[in-house]
Tab-separated table of C-alpha atoms in Angstrom:
chain	number	residue	atom	x	y	z
A	56	UNK	CA	0.000	0.000	0.000
A	57	UNK	CA	1.667	3.254	-1.032
A	58	UNK	CA	1.653	6.204	1.298
A	59	UNK	CA	0.747	9.620	-0.059
A	60	UNK	CA	3.537	12.118	0.409
A	61	UNK	CA	3.004	14.694	3.157
A	62	UNK	CA	3.471	17.571	0.796
A	63	UNK	CA	2.144	16.596	-2.638
A	64	UNK	CA	2.809	19.936	-4.230
A	65	UNK	CA	6.016	21.417	-2.881
A	66	UNK	CA	7.506	24.669	-4.144
A	67	UNK	CA	10.473	24.031	-6.383
A	68	UNK	CA	13.277	26.531	-6.704
A	69	UNK	CA	16.112	27.008	-9.124
A	70	UNK	CA	19.504	25.562	-8.337
A	71	UNK	CA	22.356	27.939	-7.646
A	72	UNK	CA	25.313	28.238	-9.974
A	73	UNK	CA	28.456	26.148	-9.778
A	74	UNK	CA	31.325	27.583	-7.794
A	75	UNK	CA	33.947	29.536	-9.740
A	76	UNK	CA	37.479	28.315	-9.061
A	77	UNK	CA	39.860	31.147	-8.253
A	78	UNK	CA	43.636	31.105	-8.737
A	79	UNK	CA	44.403	30.907	-5.003
A	80	UNK	CA	42.247	27.840	-4.725
A	81	UNK	CA	44.356	26.111	-7.372
A	82	UNK	CA	47.567	27.111	-5.579
A	83	UNK	CA	48.872	24.128	-3.563
A	84	UNK	CA	50.828	26.332	-1.179
A	85	UNK	CA	47.833	28.259	0.108
A	86	UNK	CA	46.021	26.372	2.885
A	87	UNK	CA	42.279	26.338	2.690
A	88	UNK	CA	39.846	26.614	5.490
A	89	UNK	CA	36.601	24.826	4.807
A	90	UNK	CA	33.940	27.413	4.106
A	91	UNK	CA	30.140	27.534	4.060
A	92	UNK	CA	29.987	27.025	0.320
A	93	UNK	CA	31.976	23.805	0.547
A	94	UNK	CA	29.682	22.421	3.223
A	95	UNK	CA	26.632	23.500	1.266
A	96	UNK	CA	28.045	21.705	-1.785
A	97	UNK	CA	28.160	18.523	0.285
A	98	UNK	CA	24.504	18.657	1.260
A	99	UNK	CA	22.685	20.521	-1.530
A	100	UNK	CA	22.213	17.458	-3.718
A	101	UNK	CA	20.875	15.149	-1.026
A	102	UNK	CA	17.571	13.835	-2.315
A	103	UNK	CA	14.355	14.462	-0.532
A	104	UNK	CA	12.976	11.079	0.632
A	105	UNK	CA	9.573	11.682	-0.994
A	106	UNK	CA	10.132	13.700	-4.157
A	107	UNK	CA	12.634	13.307	-7.003
A	108	UNK	CA	14.146	16.661	-6.038
A	109	UNK	CA	17.156	17.792	-4.059
A	110	UNK	CA	17.108	19.562	-0.711
A	111	UNK	CA	18.426	22.664	-2.493
A	112	UNK	CA	15.630	22.645	-5.043
A	113	UNK	CA	13.088	22.437	-2.245
A	114	UNK	CA	14.938	25.131	-0.255
A	115	UNK	CA	15.149	22.690	2.639
A	116	UNK	CA	18.827	23.632	2.833
A	117	UNK	CA	20.263	27.013	1.858
A	118	UNK	CA	23.811	28.282	2.011
A	119	UNK	CA	22.772	31.123	4.300
A	120	UNK	CA	21.751	28.514	6.906
A	121	UNK	CA	25.174	26.879	6.977
A	122	UNK	CA	27.622	28.153	9.592
A	123	UNK	CA	31.211	27.121	10.138
A	124	UNK	CA	33.901	28.138	12.611
A	125	UNK	CA	37.240	26.689	11.528
A	126	UNK	CA	39.052	27.792	14.651
A	127	UNK	CA	36.632	26.072	17.024
A	128	UNK	CA	35.865	23.268	14.564
A	129	UNK	CA	32.121	23.839	14.728
A	130	UNK	CA	29.590	23.348	11.929
A	131	UNK	CA	25.941	24.256	12.314
A	132	UNK	CA	23.244	23.547	9.734
A	133	UNK	CA	19.634	24.679	9.940
A	134	UNK	CA	17.219	22.975	7.591
A	135	UNK	CA	13.657	23.975	6.772
A	136	UNK	CA	11.091	21.219	6.174
A	137	UNK	CA	8.703	22.134	3.351
A	138	UNK	CA	5.677	21.945	5.667
A	139	UNK	CA	5.383	22.295	9.471
A	140	UNK	CA	4.138	18.752	10.067
A	141	UNK	CA	6.514	17.019	7.692
A	142	UNK	CA	6.976	13.481	8.971
A	143	UNK	CA	10.261	13.114	7.089
A	144	UNK	CA	12.002	15.818	9.112
A	145	UNK	CA	14.003	13.412	11.269
A	146	UNK	CA	15.044	11.369	8.250
A	147	UNK	CA	16.161	14.476	6.360
A	148	UNK	CA	18.122	15.699	9.375
A	149	UNK	CA	19.699	12.284	9.748
A	150	UNK	CA	20.708	12.206	6.058
A	151	UNK	CA	22.416	15.580	6.433
A	152	UNK	CA	24.248	14.379	9.541
A	153	UNK	CA	25.377	11.137	7.911
A	154	UNK	CA	26.602	12.920	4.782
A	155	UNK	CA	28.690	15.302	6.893
A	156	UNK	CA	29.912	12.486	9.141
A	157	UNK	CA	31.254	10.721	6.053
A	158	UNK	CA	32.653	13.765	4.291
A	159	UNK	CA	34.032	16.124	6.936
A	160	UNK	CA	37.275	15.695	8.919
A	161	UNK	CA	36.535	14.153	12.327
A	162	UNK	CA	37.674	17.252	14.214
A	163	UNK	CA	34.413	19.010	13.358
A	164	UNK	CA	31.523	19.057	15.827
A	165	UNK	CA	28.355	19.130	13.737
A	166	UNK	CA	24.933	20.339	14.884
A	167	UNK	CA	21.938	19.854	12.582
A	168	UNK	CA	18.707	21.534	13.623
A	169	UNK	CA	15.391	22.567	12.158
A	170	UNK	CA	15.133	26.286	11.369
A	171	UNK	CA	13.338	27.874	14.273
A	172	UNK	CA	9.600	28.090	13.946
A	173	UNK	CA	9.309	25.902	10.874
A	174	UNK	CA	8.151	22.612	12.327
A	175	UNK	CA	5.597	21.521	14.914
A	176	UNK	CA	7.929	19.069	16.638
A	177	UNK	CA	11.179	20.902	16.120
A	178	UNK	CA	12.364	20.575	19.726
A	179	UNK	CA	11.762	16.830	19.744
A	180	UNK	CA	13.410	16.329	16.342
A	181	UNK	CA	16.391	18.540	17.268
A	182	UNK	CA	16.876	16.589	20.493
A	183	UNK	CA	16.970	13.286	18.595
A	184	UNK	CA	19.384	14.646	16.017
A	185	UNK	CA	21.675	15.874	18.814
A	186	UNK	CA	21.773	12.484	20.581
A	187	UNK	CA	24.756	10.696	19.090
A	188	UNK	CA	23.952	7.448	20.903
A	189	UNK	CA	20.488	7.326	19.311
A	190	UNK	CA	21.999	8.131	15.917
A	191	UNK	CA	24.659	5.427	16.294
A	192	UNK	CA	22.020	2.856	17.219
A	193	UNK	CA	19.744	3.932	14.349
A	194	UNK	CA	22.602	3.594	11.885
A	195	UNK	CA	23.003	-0.060	12.894
A	196	UNK	CA	19.620	-0.658	11.300
A	197	UNK	CA	20.341	-1.783	7.732
A	198	UNK	CA	16.967	-0.795	6.348
A	199	UNK	CA	17.375	2.735	7.591
A	200	UNK	CA	20.926	2.944	6.269
A	201	UNK	CA	19.712	1.866	2.844
A	202	UNK	CA	17.060	4.579	2.792
A	203	UNK	CA	19.620	7.166	3.839
A	204	UNK	CA	22.114	5.957	1.234
A	205	UNK	CA	19.465	6.386	-1.422
A	206	UNK	CA	18.941	9.982	-0.351
A	207	UNK	CA	22.652	10.678	-0.260
A	208	UNK	CA	23.846	8.646	-3.237
A	209	UNK	CA	23.636	11.133	-6.038
A	210	UNK	CA	25.104	14.044	-4.070
B	289	UNK	CA	45.322	23.097	41.151
B	290	UNK	CA	46.325	19.834	39.554
B	291	UNK	CA	47.380	18.291	36.327
B	292	UNK	CA	46.516	15.080	34.523
B	293	UNK	CA	49.608	13.298	33.317
B	294	UNK	CA	49.031	10.897	30.459
B	295	UNK	CA	50.527	7.508	31.282
B	296	UNK	CA	49.568	5.535	28.198
B	297	UNK	CA	47.411	5.559	25.049
B	298	UNK	CA	45.869	2.247	24.074
B	299	UNK	CA	44.646	1.533	20.583
B	300	UNK	CA	43.150	-1.558	19.013
B	301	UNK	CA	39.413	-1.066	19.017
B	302	UNK	CA	37.894	-0.231	15.628
B	303	UNK	CA	35.444	2.618	15.775
B	304	UNK	CA	33.924	4.267	18.828
B	305	UNK	CA	34.996	3.055	22.275
B	306	UNK	CA	31.937	3.700	24.419
B	307	UNK	CA	33.075	2.494	27.824
B	308	UNK	CA	36.005	1.303	29.906
B	309	UNK	CA	35.544	-0.199	33.336
B	310	UNK	CA	38.039	-0.975	36.100
B	311	UNK	CA	38.160	-4.364	37.835
B	312	UNK	CA	37.583	-3.757	41.605
B	313	UNK	CA	41.282	-4.327	42.397
B	314	UNK	CA	42.340	-1.761	39.808
B	315	UNK	CA	44.957	-3.825	37.964
B	316	UNK	CA	42.715	-4.930	35.101
B	317	UNK	CA	40.151	-3.113	33.014
B	318	UNK	CA	37.665	-4.000	30.299
B	319	UNK	CA	36.750	-1.876	27.287
B	320	UNK	CA	33.959	-2.123	24.726
B	321	UNK	CA	32.471	-0.327	21.760
B	322	UNK	CA	31.174	-0.221	18.248
B	323	UNK	CA	33.280	-3.177	17.083
B	324	UNK	CA	31.178	-5.582	19.224
B	325	UNK	CA	34.315	-6.753	21.024
B	326	UNK	CA	35.287	-6.609	24.693
B	327	UNK	CA	38.996	-6.236	25.380
B	328	UNK	CA	40.570	-7.054	28.730
B	329	UNK	CA	43.789	-5.301	29.623
B	330	UNK	CA	46.279	-6.158	32.394
B	331	UNK	CA	49.083	-4.165	33.897
B	332	UNK	CA	52.468	-5.794	33.263
B	333	UNK	CA	55.166	-3.875	35.054
B	334	UNK	CA	54.497	-0.257	34.217
B	335	UNK	CA	52.624	-0.853	30.989
B	336	UNK	CA	49.081	-1.900	30.163
B	337	UNK	CA	48.785	-4.738	27.706
B	338	UNK	CA	45.762	-6.270	26.034
B	339	UNK	CA	45.401	-9.839	27.252
B	340	UNK	CA	42.041	-11.140	26.136
B	341	UNK	CA	39.485	-10.447	23.471
B	342	UNK	CA	35.892	-11.541	24.020
B	343	UNK	CA	34.113	-11.956	20.703
B	344	UNK	CA	30.754	-13.268	19.545
B	345	UNK	CA	29.019	-12.197	22.712
B	346	UNK	CA	26.887	-9.608	20.983
B	347	UNK	CA	25.616	-8.787	17.522
B	348	UNK	CA	25.690	-5.029	17.829
B	349	UNK	CA	27.572	-2.242	19.613
B	350	UNK	CA	28.480	-3.053	23.221
B	351	UNK	CA	27.613	0.072	25.181
B	352	UNK	CA	28.840	-0.642	28.700
B	353	UNK	CA	30.751	-3.269	30.685
B	354	UNK	CA	30.724	-3.686	34.460
B	355	UNK	CA	32.675	-5.901	36.869
B	356	UNK	CA	30.905	-7.546	39.803
B	357	UNK	CA	32.144	-6.371	43.255
B	358	UNK	CA	33.901	-9.734	43.782
B	359	UNK	CA	35.698	-9.279	40.450
B	360	UNK	CA	34.768	-12.711	39.123
B	361	UNK	CA	32.062	-11.669	36.694
B	362	UNK	CA	31.856	-9.139	33.885
B	363	UNK	CA	28.513	-7.955	32.535
B	364	UNK	CA	28.162	-6.369	29.084
B	365	UNK	CA	25.176	-4.353	27.856
B	366	UNK	CA	24.529	-4.172	24.127
B	367	UNK	CA	22.415	-2.448	21.479
B	368	UNK	CA	21.363	-5.981	20.482
B	369	UNK	CA	18.976	-5.918	23.453
B	370	UNK	CA	20.829	-8.415	25.623
B	371	UNK	CA	23.167	-8.302	28.610
B	372	UNK	CA	25.855	-10.983	28.697
B	373	UNK	CA	27.532	-12.270	31.855
B	374	UNK	CA	31.091	-13.516	31.458
B	375	UNK	CA	33.249	-15.442	33.918
B	376	UNK	CA	36.499	-17.349	34.027
B	377	UNK	CA	35.540	-20.433	36.030
B	378	UNK	CA	36.407	-22.728	33.152
B	379	UNK	CA	39.871	-21.165	32.966
B	380	UNK	CA	39.000	-18.899	30.050
B	381	UNK	CA	36.498	-16.065	29.950
B	382	UNK	CA	33.201	-17.350	28.576
B	383	UNK	CA	29.706	-16.020	28.309
B	384	UNK	CA	27.763	-18.300	30.649
B	385	UNK	CA	24.513	-16.384	30.845
B	386	UNK	CA	22.535	-13.958	28.708
B	387	UNK	CA	19.841	-11.699	30.147
B	388	UNK	CA	17.051	-11.026	27.705
B	389	UNK	CA	13.927	-8.981	28.054
B	390	UNK	CA	14.593	-5.426	26.942
B	391	UNK	CA	12.706	-4.557	23.759
B	392	UNK	CA	15.589	-2.746	22.140
B	393	UNK	CA	19.046	-1.306	22.902
B	394	UNK	CA	20.386	-1.882	26.429
B	395	UNK	CA	22.469	1.122	27.423
B	396	UNK	CA	23.827	0.452	30.885
B	397	UNK	CA	24.460	-2.318	33.402
B	398	UNK	CA	25.527	-2.098	37.037
B	399	UNK	CA	26.026	-4.532	39.953
B	400	UNK	CA	24.675	-3.752	43.431
B	401	UNK	CA	27.290	-3.360	46.211
B	402	UNK	CA	26.576	-6.865	47.526
B	403	UNK	CA	26.871	-8.390	44.070
B	404	UNK	CA	23.472	-10.033	44.543
B	405	UNK	CA	21.617	-7.770	42.140
B	406	UNK	CA	22.169	-6.360	38.662
B	407	UNK	CA	20.392	-3.445	37.023
B	408	UNK	CA	20.024	-2.755	33.297
B	409	UNK	CA	18.254	-0.002	31.377
B	410	UNK	CA	17.583	0.937	27.784
B	411	UNK	CA	15.762	2.759	25.025
B	412	UNK	CA	12.537	0.925	25.874
B	413	UNK	CA	12.329	3.396	28.820
B	414	UNK	CA	12.557	0.646	31.428
B	415	UNK	CA	14.957	-0.246	34.205
B	416	UNK	CA	15.250	-3.959	35.056
B	417	UNK	CA	16.485	-5.371	38.352
B	418	UNK	CA	17.858	-8.926	38.205
B	419	UNK	CA	18.731	-11.219	41.078
B	420	UNK	CA	21.700	-13.556	41.004
B	421	UNK	CA	19.818	-16.776	41.701
B	422	UNK	CA	22.506	-19.397	41.476
B	423	UNK	CA	25.147	-20.755	39.149
B	424	UNK	CA	24.732	-18.762	35.944
B	425	UNK	CA	21.132	-18.185	36.840
B	426	UNK	CA	19.611	-14.730	36.865
B	427	UNK	CA	16.006	-13.974	37.638
B	428	UNK	CA	14.190	-10.774	36.789
B	429	UNK	CA	13.004	-9.210	40.039
B	430	UNK	CA	11.433	-6.042	38.701
B	431	UNK	CA	10.717	-4.092	35.548
B	432	UNK	CA	10.480	-0.420	36.419
B	433	UNK	CA	8.692	1.795	33.909
B	434	UNK	CA	9.038	5.077	35.720
B	435	UNK	CA	10.819	7.085	33.010
B	436	UNK	CA	8.942	8.228	29.941
B	437	UNK	CA	11.936	8.241	27.622
B	438	UNK	CA	15.152	6.365	26.835
B	439	UNK	CA	17.112	5.500	30.024
B	440	UNK	CA	20.824	6.169	29.579
B	441	UNK	CA	22.510	4.991	32.766
B	442	UNK	CA	21.984	3.094	36.006
B	443	UNK	CA	24.137	3.273	39.123
B	444	UNK	CA	23.830	1.742	42.599
B	445	UNK	CA	24.282	3.468	45.942
B	446	UNK	CA	27.743	2.499	47.322
B	447	UNK	CA	26.497	0.591	50.368
B	448	UNK	CA	22.794	-0.153	50.080
B	449	UNK	CA	20.387	-1.528	47.505
B	450	UNK	CA	19.203	1.824	46.247
B	451	UNK	CA	19.288	2.294	42.484
B	452	UNK	CA	19.508	5.494	40.455
B	453	UNK	CA	18.766	5.983	36.739
B	454	UNK	CA	19.406	8.855	34.315
B	455	UNK	CA	17.227	9.523	31.295
B	456	UNK	CA	16.564	11.343	28.007
B	457	UNK	CA	13.484	12.703	29.830
B	458	UNK	CA	15.877	15.079	31.708
B	459	UNK	CA	15.292	13.461	35.104
B	460	UNK	CA	17.067	11.133	37.486
B	461	UNK	CA	15.014	8.601	39.421
B	462	UNK	CA	15.815	6.638	42.581
B	463	UNK	CA	14.353	3.256	43.399
B	464	UNK	CA	14.353	0.869	46.300
B	465	UNK	CA	12.638	-2.294	47.380
B	466	UNK	CA	9.766	-1.738	49.787
B	467	UNK	CA	10.463	-3.697	52.994
B	468	UNK	CA	6.867	-4.736	53.489
B	469	UNK	CA	5.694	-5.988	50.111
B	470	UNK	CA	9.026	-6.618	48.351
B	471	UNK	CA	7.992	-4.405	45.461
B	472	UNK	CA	10.515	-2.125	43.835
B	473	UNK	CA	9.213	1.423	43.548
B	474	UNK	CA	10.450	4.783	42.383
B	475	UNK	CA	10.976	6.759	45.598
B	476	UNK	CA	12.247	10.047	44.137
B	477	UNK	CA	12.462	11.955	40.859
B	478	UNK	CA	15.139	14.596	40.539
B	479	UNK	CA	14.094	17.490	38.282
B	480	UNK	CA	16.479	20.250	37.376
B	481	UNK	CA	18.474	19.383	34.292
B	482	UNK	CA	17.231	20.975	31.087
B	483	UNK	CA	18.229	18.198	28.772
B	484	UNK	CA	19.166	14.497	28.703
B	485	UNK	CA	20.985	13.287	31.818
B	486	UNK	CA	23.816	11.064	30.610
B	487	UNK	CA	25.704	10.051	33.735
B	488	UNK	CA	25.530	9.807	37.494
B	489	UNK	CA	27.861	8.954	40.353
B	490	UNK	CA	27.350	8.656	44.110
B	491	UNK	CA	29.983	9.936	46.515
B	492	UNK	CA	31.480	7.463	48.990
B	493	UNK	CA	28.820	8.051	51.645
B	494	UNK	CA	25.929	7.675	49.227
B	495	UNK	CA	24.403	10.857	50.625
B	496	UNK	CA	25.383	12.858	47.558
B	497	UNK	CA	24.854	12.204	43.885
B	498	UNK	CA	26.579	13.975	40.991
B	499	UNK	CA	24.784	14.063	37.630
B	500	UNK	CA	25.894	15.313	34.225
B	501	UNK	CA	23.824	16.346	31.258
B	502	UNK	CA	23.496	17.477	27.656
B	503	UNK	CA	22.587	20.869	29.184
B	504	UNK	CA	26.372	21.213	29.824
B	505	UNK	CA	26.022	21.319	33.600
B	506	UNK	CA	26.944	19.054	36.479
B	507	UNK	CA	24.544	19.031	39.417
B	508	UNK	CA	25.203	17.826	42.940
B	509	UNK	CA	22.236	16.453	44.854
B	510	UNK	CA	22.035	15.784	48.578
B	511	UNK	CA	19.845	13.472	50.591
B	512	UNK	CA	17.752	14.886	53.448
B	513	UNK	CA	16.143	12.446	55.844
B	514	UNK	CA	12.831	13.048	57.673
B	515	UNK	CA	14.713	13.903	60.871
B	516	UNK	CA	17.204	16.309	59.278
B	517	UNK	CA	18.738	19.142	61.310
B	518	UNK	CA	18.619	21.667	58.512
B	519	UNK	CA	14.908	22.180	58.675
B	520	UNK	CA	14.293	20.784	55.220
B	521	UNK	CA	10.676	19.674	55.032
B	522	UNK	CA	10.301	15.980	54.288
B	523	UNK	CA	6.682	14.891	54.029
B	524	UNK	CA	6.786	11.112	53.768
B	525	UNK	CA	8.873	8.401	55.360
B	526	UNK	CA	11.343	8.506	52.471
B	527	UNK	CA	14.250	10.914	52.272
B	528	UNK	CA	14.159	13.696	49.698
B	529	UNK	CA	16.924	14.792	47.396
B	530	UNK	CA	17.677	18.440	46.673
B	531	UNK	CA	19.955	19.969	44.101
B	532	UNK	CA	22.546	21.795	46.236
B	533	UNK	CA	25.028	22.835	43.566
B	534	UNK	CA	25.133	23.424	39.805
B	535	UNK	CA	28.450	23.648	37.953
B	536	UNK	CA	27.811	25.623	34.775
B	537	UNK	CA	29.890	27.637	32.349
B	538	UNK	CA	32.714	25.106	32.244
B	539	UNK	CA	31.713	22.577	29.603
B	540	UNK	CA	30.998	23.760	26.068
B	541	UNK	CA	29.298	20.601	24.837
B	542	UNK	CA	27.361	17.645	26.193
B	543	UNK	CA	28.846	15.945	29.268
B	544	UNK	CA	28.728	12.199	28.677
B	545	UNK	CA	30.137	10.749	31.872
B	546	UNK	CA	30.990	11.629	35.453
B	547	UNK	CA	32.970	9.769	38.116
B	548	UNK	CA	33.362	10.515	41.838
B	549	UNK	CA	36.489	9.150	43.540
B	550	UNK	CA	35.673	7.486	46.864
B	551	UNK	CA	39.172	8.090	48.213
B	552	UNK	CA	39.937	11.663	47.159
B	553	UNK	CA	36.414	13.047	46.716
B	554	UNK	CA	37.428	14.449	43.329
B	555	UNK	CA	34.903	14.539	40.478
B	556	UNK	CA	35.989	14.069	36.845
B	557	UNK	CA	33.864	14.653	33.744
B	558	UNK	CA	34.019	13.479	30.120
B	559	UNK	CA	32.714	15.906	27.526
B	560	UNK	CA	31.862	16.212	23.855
B	561	UNK	CA	34.305	19.128	23.667
B	562	UNK	CA	37.131	16.540	23.890
B	563	UNK	CA	38.081	17.759	27.371
B	564	UNK	CA	38.423	15.986	30.737
B	565	UNK	CA	37.823	18.260	33.744
B	566	UNK	CA	38.440	17.609	37.435
B	567	UNK	CA	36.554	19.365	40.243
B	568	UNK	CA	37.311	19.503	43.959
B	569	UNK	CA	35.074	20.616	46.792
B	570	UNK	CA	36.244	23.939	48.223
B	571	UNK	CA	37.844	23.883	51.691
B	572	UNK	CA	35.293	26.118	53.371
B	573	UNK	CA	32.354	24.586	51.539
B	574	UNK	CA	28.979	24.840	53.276
B	575	UNK	CA	27.678	21.259	53.471
B	576	UNK	CA	24.202	22.415	52.401
B	577	UNK	CA	25.380	24.675	49.586
B	578	UNK	CA	28.699	23.112	48.554
B	579	UNK	CA	31.120	24.777	46.178
B	580	UNK	CA	33.315	22.937	43.757
B	581	UNK	CA	36.405	24.384	42.104
B	582	UNK	CA	37.726	23.362	38.708
B	583	UNK	CA	41.246	22.171	39.462
B	584	UNK	CA	42.220	20.677	36.129
B	585	UNK	CA	41.223	21.094	32.474
B	586	UNK	CA	42.800	18.590	30.109
B	587	UNK	CA	42.313	20.133	26.658
B	588	UNK	CA	42.308	17.707	23.730
B	589	UNK	CA	42.308	14.757	26.111
B	590	UNK	CA	41.183	12.926	22.989
B	591	UNK	CA	40.873	14.042	19.373
B	592	UNK	CA	37.105	13.477	19.505
B	593	UNK	CA	34.311	13.261	22.108
B	594	UNK	CA	35.287	11.722	25.432
B	595	UNK	CA	32.610	9.127	26.202
B	596	UNK	CA	33.719	7.781	29.533
B	597	UNK	CA	35.920	8.619	32.553
B	598	UNK	CA	36.400	6.382	35.587
B	599	UNK	CA	38.643	6.740	38.644
B	600	UNK	CA	40.677	3.645	39.507
B	601	UNK	CA	38.845	2.089	42.504
B	602	UNK	CA	42.125	1.341	44.300
B	603	UNK	CA	42.428	5.076	44.990
B	604	UNK	CA	45.751	5.504	43.219
B	605	UNK	CA	44.500	8.638	41.381
B	606	UNK	CA	44.586	6.916	38.022
B	607	UNK	CA	41.839	7.828	35.606
B	608	UNK	CA	40.785	5.931	32.491
B	609	UNK	CA	39.064	7.584	29.527
B	610	UNK	CA	37.851	6.468	26.123
B	611	UNK	CA	36.658	8.228	23.015
B	612	UNK	CA	34.877	8.269	19.664
B	613	UNK	CA	38.391	8.330	18.190
B	614	UNK	CA	38.870	4.665	19.155
B	615	UNK	CA	41.500	5.320	21.800
B	616	UNK	CA	41.681	4.580	25.518
B	617	UNK	CA	43.956	6.640	27.744
B	618	UNK	CA	45.244	6.121	31.259
B	619	UNK	CA	45.990	9.274	33.251
B	620	UNK	CA	47.381	10.057	36.660
B	621	UNK	CA	46.168	13.068	38.575
B	622	UNK	CA	48.953	14.978	40.258
B	623	UNK	CA	47.857	17.664	42.699
B	624	UNK	CA	50.082	20.671	43.337
């Protein structure tokens, strides 16, 4: 029995442009800090679990909601579910966390939260996403890992 | 002030090491983690060496290990929903009993001071009390459903059969067996933390309890009996617990574990900011409003989150810690 998607008619936005490579970026002797754009590039193409669209196209993630502090090794991402009662919010948050866990150096402390005021259960979802023991246990569930891999695969 | 001198770094586990636990005599410890393996380490001369590997006991992450007070048994709690009991009576360590019953991940296991009881807790929100019934036989004595969320940790009072549990529901609960009807009940709920309580530790008298939380604070709680001198109102026959001290502004991320040394009275914490901190009660501390000073901050104790800290029970000021980075470290606290 197929489930109807929560949000059958989401707003779709245009994708941003590709990043222009500057000459200092090509220079091997200049050390690079990781910046917001780089983190955004890691998560923008994660697929939404319900629609054949990316989180960027649905404006679930935006570069302006990515924050990084290279000195303190902190990364903070706020994501905006398309509707306030979206039941996929935890799964989307988890996909973002897993993608960053796999792609970022381990020195970074990553916080993924729902943009304030955009979801009915944001406190409960944020608390789950912040609990690394719950996340570790969830990621031992093969079915869940497969679903997440499908969301992340093309990005 | 004091400093933590690193004695040794131990590698070998693959992935996250969630817990390390000292044998009661302090010359052996066990470690466990994401790789589903328990490692036993012995001290040979001045160095710690891995002596035994216990495999095939669990199918998923092993979250905590605990030695019985007599030192002959090791219990392991796993995300696979079971708790295994290991002993060496055959000459080699073997799993001779498995406690089943939790509906999902078991997160903590602890032996009562007499060694007659075991407690476990897990994501199914329950705390189980088991009785050691005989050779490799364990009987469930109680299933306590007092918390309304995931239970992270259980710890026993140092000298009596009083049990404490810490939960995702931001509270700590205390339980004991009613003398009259032999029923285990929740006799107190400690409210104050603003987020998940991850760890708890009694002081040596059992009259104080230290708790640590995702709200980045440590709280000290004190027991007041019905006949207390301080004028604290206690309505029923049971004692009440009050929060008498909050240590805030020190930790910058979640505090995952706390340990209270029964010889020195020092408290150590393990935090998600990769730091181990040690606190000492101030000299002129008011017993009803105690003050604790931060006497040591070990920056970058590990390269990732510190999941566990435990004082060596022999009172030699050694501290063990383990981390998401897969390493275990042994430290010695040296006070100025």
